[in-house]
Short mmCIF file of C-alpha atoms and ligand atoms in Angstrom, two decimals:
data_model
loop_
_atom_site.label_atom_id
_atom_site.label_comp_id
_atom_site.label_asym_id
_atom_site.label_seq_id
_atom_site.Cartn_x
_atom_site.Cartn_y
_atom_site.Cartn_z
CA MET X 1 28.49 -28.82 -42.73
CA PHE X 2 24.80 -29.73 -42.86
CA TYR X 3 22.25 -27.28 -41.52
CA GLY X 4 18.58 -27.98 -40.88
CA LYS X 5 16.01 -25.44 -42.10
CA GLN X 6 15.70 -23.82 -38.65
CA GLN X 7 19.46 -23.48 -38.22
CA GLU X 8 19.75 -22.06 -41.73
CA HIS X 9 17.11 -19.48 -40.89
CA ALA X 10 18.79 -18.56 -37.59
CA LEU X 11 22.14 -18.19 -39.37
CA LEU X 12 20.57 -15.98 -42.03
CA VAL X 13 18.95 -13.77 -39.38
CA THR X 14 22.30 -13.45 -37.56
CA ILE X 15 24.08 -12.48 -40.79
CA LEU X 16 21.38 -9.92 -41.61
CA ILE X 17 21.64 -8.35 -38.15
CA MET X 18 25.44 -8.21 -38.46
CA LEU X 19 25.09 -6.48 -41.83
CA GLU X 20 22.53 -4.03 -40.45
CA GLU X 21 24.79 -3.24 -37.49
CA PHE X 22 27.64 -2.68 -39.91
CA TYR X 23 25.62 -0.22 -41.95
CA MET X 24 23.88 1.42 -38.98
CA GLN X 25 24.97 4.98 -38.79
CA LYS X 26 26.05 6.79 -35.67
CA VAL X 27 26.28 10.41 -34.70
CA ILE X 28 29.14 11.83 -32.69
CA LEU X 29 28.01 13.95 -29.75
CA ASN X 30 29.70 17.20 -28.67
CA ASN X 31 31.86 15.28 -26.15
CA GLY X 32 33.01 12.66 -28.69
CA VAL X 33 30.59 9.91 -27.54
CA GLU X 34 29.06 7.89 -30.39
CA MET X 35 25.28 7.44 -30.44
CA PRO X 36 23.26 5.25 -32.85
CA ILE X 37 21.14 7.39 -35.17
CA LEU X 38 18.23 4.98 -34.81
CA GLY X 39 16.96 3.54 -31.54
CA PHE X 40 13.90 2.13 -29.84
CA GLY X 41 11.50 3.95 -27.48
CA VAL X 42 9.23 2.47 -24.82
CA PHE X 43 6.79 5.26 -23.94
CA GLN X 44 3.27 3.96 -23.22
CA VAL X 45 4.41 0.39 -22.59
CA PRO X 46 3.79 0.26 -18.82
CA ASP X 47 3.00 -3.48 -18.62
CA PRO X 48 6.27 -5.07 -17.42
CA ALA X 49 5.92 -8.33 -19.37
CA GLN X 50 5.02 -6.52 -22.59
CA CYS X 51 7.83 -4.01 -22.15
CA GLU X 52 10.42 -6.70 -21.43
CA GLN X 53 9.30 -8.64 -24.50
CA ALA X 54 9.33 -5.54 -26.70
CA VAL X 55 12.85 -4.57 -25.64
CA SER X 56 14.07 -8.18 -26.05
CA GLU X 57 12.61 -8.27 -29.57
CA ALA X 58 14.05 -4.86 -30.40
CA LEU X 59 17.51 -6.00 -29.33
CA GLU X 60 17.07 -9.20 -31.39
CA SER X 61 16.10 -7.02 -34.36
CA GLY X 62 19.38 -5.10 -34.13
CA TYR X 63 18.50 -1.97 -32.10
CA ARG X 64 21.21 -0.96 -29.65
CA LEU X 65 19.81 2.36 -28.39
CA ILE X 66 16.94 1.99 -25.91
CA ASP X 67 15.08 5.09 -24.72
CA THR X 68 13.12 4.96 -21.47
CA ALA X 69 12.30 7.39 -18.64
CA ALA X 70 11.52 7.26 -14.93
CA ALA X 71 8.04 8.52 -15.82
CA TYR X 72 7.37 5.59 -18.19
CA MET X 73 7.36 3.29 -15.14
CA ASN X 74 9.17 0.56 -17.05
CA GLU X 75 12.87 0.95 -16.25
CA GLU X 76 12.92 -2.42 -14.44
CA ALA X 77 11.45 -4.22 -17.44
CA VAL X 78 13.98 -2.54 -19.74
CA GLY X 79 16.75 -3.62 -17.37
CA ALA X 80 15.49 -7.21 -17.31
CA ALA X 81 15.52 -7.40 -21.12
CA ILE X 82 19.03 -5.93 -21.28
CA LYS X 83 20.29 -8.47 -18.76
CA LYS X 84 18.68 -11.41 -20.56
CA SER X 85 20.02 -10.30 -23.96
CA GLY X 86 23.61 -11.07 -22.99
CA ILE X 87 24.75 -8.23 -25.28
CA PRO X 88 27.99 -6.70 -23.97
CA ARG X 89 27.18 -3.49 -22.09
CA GLU X 90 29.53 -1.38 -24.20
CA GLU X 91 27.56 -2.25 -27.35
CA LEU X 92 24.40 -0.72 -25.90
CA PHE X 93 23.34 2.90 -25.61
CA ILE X 94 20.84 3.31 -22.76
CA THR X 95 18.94 6.54 -22.14
CA THR X 96 16.66 7.40 -19.26
CA LYS X 97 15.15 10.68 -18.07
CA LEU X 98 14.74 12.63 -14.87
CA TRP X 99 11.11 13.46 -14.11
CA VAL X 100 9.79 16.95 -13.12
CA GLN X 101 8.89 15.78 -9.61
CA ASP X 102 12.56 14.91 -9.00
CA ALA X 103 14.02 18.21 -10.17
CA GLY X 104 16.62 20.00 -8.03
CA TYR X 105 20.18 19.15 -7.01
CA GLU X 106 19.53 16.67 -4.17
CA ASN X 107 16.44 15.09 -5.71
CA ALA X 108 18.14 14.58 -9.08
CA LYS X 109 21.04 12.73 -7.47
CA LYS X 110 18.65 10.42 -5.65
CA ALA X 111 16.47 9.88 -8.74
CA PHE X 112 19.55 9.01 -10.80
CA ASP X 113 20.50 6.28 -8.30
CA VAL X 114 16.96 4.90 -8.33
CA SER X 115 16.87 4.77 -12.15
CA LEU X 116 20.28 3.12 -12.37
CA LYS X 117 19.22 0.50 -9.82
CA LYS X 118 15.95 -0.21 -11.62
CA LEU X 119 17.81 -0.60 -14.91
CA GLY X 120 20.37 -2.86 -13.22
CA LEU X 121 23.23 -0.82 -14.68
CA ASP X 122 26.33 0.79 -13.23
CA TYR X 123 26.43 3.69 -15.68
CA LEU X 124 24.12 5.40 -18.16
CA ASP X 125 24.92 6.40 -21.71
CA LEU X 126 22.56 9.37 -21.70
CA TYR X 127 20.56 11.04 -18.94
CA LEU X 128 18.04 13.69 -19.95
CA ILE X 129 16.06 16.31 -18.06
CA HIS X 130 12.63 15.17 -19.26
CA GLN X 131 10.85 18.52 -19.15
CA PRO X 132 11.88 22.17 -18.76
CA PHE X 133 9.88 22.61 -15.54
CA ASN X 134 10.62 22.85 -11.81
CA ASP X 135 14.21 23.42 -10.63
CA TYR X 136 16.01 22.09 -13.68
CA TYR X 137 19.07 24.29 -13.02
CA GLY X 138 19.63 22.38 -9.79
CA SER X 139 19.13 19.13 -11.72
CA TRP X 140 21.67 20.18 -14.31
CA ARG X 141 24.33 20.89 -11.66
CA ALA X 142 23.77 17.40 -10.21
CA MET X 143 23.97 15.88 -13.67
CA GLU X 144 27.17 17.78 -14.47
CA GLU X 145 28.74 16.23 -11.36
CA LEU X 146 27.52 12.72 -12.20
CA TYR X 147 28.89 13.18 -15.70
CA LYS X 148 32.29 14.28 -14.40
CA GLU X 149 32.35 11.31 -12.03
CA GLY X 150 31.94 9.02 -15.07
CA LYS X 151 28.50 7.72 -14.08
CA ILE X 152 26.88 9.09 -17.24
CA ARG X 153 28.60 9.22 -20.65
CA ALA X 154 26.52 12.16 -21.89
CA ILE X 155 23.92 14.49 -20.37
CA GLY X 156 21.14 16.31 -22.15
CA VAL X 157 17.66 17.72 -22.08
CA SER X 158 14.27 17.10 -23.61
CA ASN X 159 11.50 19.44 -24.72
CA PHE X 160 13.77 22.46 -24.30
CA TYR X 161 12.70 25.06 -26.84
CA PRO X 162 15.29 27.57 -28.09
CA ASP X 163 14.90 30.18 -25.33
CA ARG X 164 15.27 27.68 -22.47
CA LEU X 165 18.00 25.70 -24.21
CA VAL X 166 20.20 28.71 -24.90
CA ASP X 167 19.64 30.14 -21.40
CA LEU X 168 20.73 26.80 -19.87
CA ILE X 169 23.82 26.71 -22.10
CA LEU X 170 24.82 30.30 -21.34
CA ASN X 171 24.58 29.82 -17.58
CA ASN X 172 26.26 26.45 -17.12
CA GLU X 173 29.52 24.70 -17.82
CA VAL X 174 28.49 21.56 -19.71
CA VAL X 175 26.58 22.08 -22.96
CA PRO X 176 23.78 19.49 -23.32
CA ALA X 177 24.87 16.75 -25.73
CA VAL X 178 21.30 16.05 -26.86
CA ASN X 179 17.91 17.77 -26.92
CA GLN X 180 15.07 15.29 -27.45
CA VAL X 181 12.09 17.12 -28.92
CA GLU X 182 8.93 16.25 -30.80
CA THR X 183 9.75 16.20 -34.49
CA HIS X 184 8.26 14.44 -37.51
CA PRO X 185 7.12 15.43 -41.02
CA PHE X 186 4.22 17.53 -39.63
CA PHE X 187 6.45 19.35 -37.12
CA GLN X 188 9.95 19.70 -38.50
CA GLN X 189 11.42 22.08 -35.88
CA LYS X 190 13.37 23.98 -38.52
CA VAL X 191 14.24 26.95 -36.26
CA ALA X 192 14.93 24.88 -33.13
CA LYS X 193 17.11 22.50 -35.16
CA LYS X 194 19.21 25.42 -36.42
CA VAL X 195 19.71 26.73 -32.89
CA MET X 196 20.79 23.26 -31.72
CA GLU X 197 23.26 23.03 -34.61
CA GLU X 198 24.66 26.45 -33.73
CA TYR X 199 25.38 25.31 -30.14
CA GLY X 200 26.52 21.76 -30.98
CA VAL X 201 23.48 20.05 -29.43
CA GLN X 202 22.34 16.86 -31.18
CA ILE X 203 18.64 16.88 -32.05
CA GLN X 204 16.75 13.69 -31.24
CA SER X 205 13.18 13.03 -32.35
CA TRP X 206 10.47 11.82 -30.05
CA GLY X 207 7.27 10.85 -31.82
CA PRO X 208 9.15 10.26 -35.09
CA PHE X 209 5.85 9.00 -36.61
CA ALA X 210 3.79 11.80 -35.00
CA GLU X 211 2.51 8.99 -32.75
CA GLY X 212 0.47 7.81 -35.77
CA GLN X 213 -1.59 11.01 -35.84
CA LYS X 214 -3.18 12.51 -38.94
CA ASN X 215 -3.17 9.06 -40.57
CA ILE X 216 0.54 9.44 -41.18
CA PHE X 217 1.00 5.79 -42.15
CA GLN X 218 -1.52 6.29 -45.00
CA ASN X 219 -0.11 9.64 -46.13
CA LYS X 220 -0.22 9.76 -49.96
CA LEU X 221 2.93 11.82 -50.47
CA LEU X 222 5.01 9.54 -48.23
CA ALA X 223 3.47 6.37 -49.70
CA GLY X 224 4.24 7.61 -53.22
CA ILE X 225 7.87 8.22 -52.31
CA GLY X 226 8.05 4.77 -50.69
CA GLU X 227 6.73 3.07 -53.82
CA LYS X 228 9.75 4.28 -55.80
CA TYR X 229 12.11 2.46 -53.43
CA GLY X 230 9.91 -0.51 -52.44
CA LYS X 231 9.70 0.92 -48.91
CA THR X 232 6.84 1.58 -46.48
CA VAL X 233 5.75 4.98 -45.16
CA ALA X 234 7.41 4.20 -41.80
CA GLN X 235 10.71 3.43 -43.55
CA VAL X 236 10.52 6.64 -45.62
CA ILE X 237 9.93 8.71 -42.46
CA LEU X 238 12.85 7.13 -40.60
CA ARG X 239 15.13 7.54 -43.61
CA TRP X 240 14.08 11.20 -43.79
CA HIS X 241 15.06 11.66 -40.11
CA ILE X 242 18.42 9.97 -40.73
CA GLN X 243 19.18 12.12 -43.76
CA ARG X 244 18.36 15.26 -41.73
CA GLY X 245 20.86 14.08 -39.10
CA VAL X 246 18.09 13.54 -36.54
CA VAL X 247 18.38 10.62 -34.10
CA SER X 248 15.02 8.87 -33.79
CA ILE X 249 13.55 6.29 -31.43
CA PRO X 250 10.38 4.78 -32.96
CA LYS X 251 8.22 2.72 -30.62
CA SER X 252 6.37 -0.47 -31.51
CA VAL X 253 5.18 -3.50 -29.60
CA HIS X 254 5.02 -5.56 -32.81
CA LYS X 255 8.16 -7.40 -33.83
CA GLU X 256 7.43 -7.23 -37.56
CA ARG X 257 7.20 -3.43 -37.27
CA MET X 258 10.44 -3.26 -35.25
CA VAL X 259 12.16 -5.18 -38.05
CA GLU X 260 10.52 -2.98 -40.70
CA ASN X 261 11.57 0.19 -38.86
CA PHE X 262 15.16 -1.01 -38.62
CA ASN X 263 15.42 -1.88 -42.32
CA VAL X 264 16.31 1.61 -43.53
CA TRP X 265 20.01 1.41 -44.35
CA ASN X 266 19.88 0.29 -47.97
CA PHE X 267 18.23 3.23 -49.73
CA THR X 268 18.64 7.00 -49.97
CA LEU X 269 15.89 9.58 -50.51
CA SER X 270 16.65 11.96 -53.37
CA ASP X 271 16.94 15.73 -52.83
CA GLU X 272 13.59 15.99 -54.58
CA ASP X 273 11.97 13.60 -52.06
CA MET X 274 13.52 15.51 -49.15
CA SER X 275 12.15 18.80 -50.54
CA ALA X 276 8.70 17.26 -51.03
CA ILE X 277 8.61 16.06 -47.39
CA ALA X 278 9.75 19.53 -46.27
CA THR X 279 6.42 20.89 -47.56
CA MET X 280 4.48 18.75 -45.03
CA ASP X 281 5.62 20.93 -42.11
CA LEU X 282 2.76 22.57 -40.18
CA GLY X 283 5.29 24.34 -37.94
CA LYS X 284 3.55 23.36 -34.72
CA SER X 285 2.67 20.40 -32.55
CA GLU X 286 -0.75 18.87 -32.46
CA ILE X 287 0.30 16.54 -29.64
CA VAL X 288 1.49 18.89 -26.90
CA ASP X 289 2.10 22.63 -26.69
CA HIS X 290 4.93 23.41 -24.27
CA PHE X 291 4.16 27.11 -24.29
CA THR X 292 0.83 26.90 -22.46
CA ALA X 293 0.12 27.41 -18.76
CA ASP X 294 -1.86 24.18 -18.80
CA ILE X 295 1.11 22.02 -19.74
CA ALA X 296 3.23 23.51 -16.92
CA LYS X 297 0.39 22.74 -14.54
CA VAL X 298 -0.23 19.20 -15.79
CA LEU X 299 3.44 18.16 -15.87
CA ASN X 300 4.22 19.70 -12.46
CA GLY X 301 1.25 17.82 -11.05
CA TRP X 302 2.21 14.46 -12.62
CA LYS X 303 3.58 12.35 -9.74
CA ILE X 304 5.54 9.14 -10.30
CA HIS X 305 6.11 8.36 -6.62
CA GLU X 306 5.00 9.63 -3.21
N1 NAP J 1 10.90 13.20 -24.27
C1 NAP J 1 9.60 13.15 -24.35
O1 NAP J 1 8.88 14.02 -23.82
C2 NAP J 1 8.97 12.06 -25.13
C3 NAP J 1 7.60 12.10 -25.48
C4 NAP J 1 7.06 11.06 -26.22
C5 NAP J 1 7.88 10.01 -26.63
N2 NAP J 1 9.20 9.96 -26.28
C6 NAP J 1 10.10 8.86 -26.70
O2 NAP J 1 10.00 8.73 -28.13
C7 NAP J 1 9.62 7.38 -28.46
C8 NAP J 1 8.81 7.35 -29.74
O3 NAP J 1 7.70 8.20 -29.69
P1 NAP J 1 6.20 7.68 -29.49
O4 NAP J 1 6.23 6.32 -28.92
O5 NAP J 1 5.46 8.69 -28.72
O6 NAP J 1 5.56 7.69 -30.95
P2 NAP J 1 5.99 7.17 -32.41
O7 NAP J 1 7.21 6.31 -32.33
O8 NAP J 1 5.97 8.33 -33.31
O9 NAP J 1 4.74 6.27 -32.82
C9 NAP J 1 4.43 5.08 -32.17
C10 NAP J 1 3.15 4.54 -32.80
O10 NAP J 1 3.40 4.10 -34.15
C11 NAP J 1 3.01 2.74 -34.30
N3 NAP J 1 3.98 2.13 -35.24
C12 NAP J 1 5.31 1.93 -35.04
N4 NAP J 1 5.88 1.43 -36.14
C13 NAP J 1 4.91 1.29 -37.06
C14 NAP J 1 4.89 0.80 -38.40
N5 NAP J 1 6.00 0.39 -38.99
N6 NAP J 1 3.70 0.79 -39.06
C15 NAP J 1 2.56 1.23 -38.46
N7 NAP J 1 2.52 1.69 -37.19
C16 NAP J 1 3.69 1.72 -36.50
C17 NAP J 1 3.05 2.15 -32.92
O11 NAP J 1 2.10 1.11 -32.80
P3 NAP J 1 2.47 -0.35 -32.18
O12 NAP J 1 3.26 -0.14 -30.93
O13 NAP J 1 1.11 -0.93 -31.93
O14 NAP J 1 3.23 -1.08 -33.25
C18 NAP J 1 2.61 3.35 -32.07
O15 NAP J 1 1.20 3.45 -32.07
C19 NAP J 1 8.83 6.96 -27.21
O16 NAP J 1 8.61 5.59 -27.14
C20 NAP J 1 9.70 7.52 -26.11
O17 NAP J 1 10.82 6.70 -25.90
C21 NAP J 1 9.73 10.98 -25.54
#
C-alpha cells in the first residue's frame, strides 16, 4: 500500500503512542483499581479554550489520566476535550476534587453532582477532598456512600499530612486510595510517604516539577544525570517519581513539553542517580505551608461559587 508523507507520519505517531501505552506503568490502588503512574494536570489553566486544547493535546500525546478540580474552574473544558477525543471512557482515568467551600455531607453530594455534570461524565475514577479544612469528615461520609453506589471508582484526599490522614483512616470505614501531596526533588515527603505506605494509601505528586521553582529545569545535578541517558531534566524528574512509586501529573500548555514529559518509559535511573537526587531534599515546601494559620484562613475564604 502506498502512503503519502503525511499519512506515514500519522501512522508513525499512532504506533509510537500504542507503544508508549503498552509500556506505561500503572499502580494498583488499595481497592484493586488500576491507575496510570503518569497523568496530566490542569491547574492554572482557567481559559476554557486553552484548557480544552491542552487536554486534547495531552490525550493525543498518550496521557490517559487527567487531573482537574472544581476550584480550577475548568471542569467543563476538560469534559469537552474528553468528549471530542472519542477515547472509550474505560480507557480514561478522570480525577476531580471537592473544594473547601463545599465540605460537609449535604454540600459534598451536591458538589459531586455539579462536577460530574460539568465533566459530562456518569462516573468518576477518583474524587479527592482537595484540602484538609472545613467539615471534611462529613464530606468523607458522603464520598463513602457515592463510592459504594458505584459513582466513583476510588476516593481519596489531597494535602493531608500524616496526623490528619491517620486520624481520618482511624475514624472511618473506607481508607483513602490516594493522597495527592506536593512532592518533587526539593520536597521529597520521606516521612509522609512512609506513613502512606504503612496504611496502603497511594502517594500522588502535585507540583512534580516544583512548579518550576528554584530554576529546577536548569538544575546541574539533574541535567548531569539526564546527559548520561540523553534525557532532559523534566524527564529525569518524572522517571525519579516513577521509580519511587509516586504517581505524578505534570502540567504544560505546550504540546512539545507534553510529549517530552510522556517519553519516560525507555530508560531507568541507576541506584546511584536515585541516591544523588535524594540529597536534593530540603524537607519542606517553599510553595505552600499547610501548617500555618494563614493557609487555613486563605483556603477557607477562597470561594468558587456564591
Ligand atoms: N491538590 C493540590 O492542592 C494541587 C496543587 C497544585 C497542583 N495540583 C495538580 O498537580 C498538577 C501539576 O502541578 P503544577 O501544575 O502546580 O506544577 P508542575 O507540573 O510542577 O509545573 C508546571 C510548570 O512546569 C512547566 N513545564 C512543564 N513541563 C515542562 C518541561 N518539559 N520543560 C520546561 N517546563 C515545563 C509548565 O509550563 P508550561 O505550562 O508553560 O509548559 C508550568 O510552568 C496541577 O496541574 C494540578 O492538576 C494539585
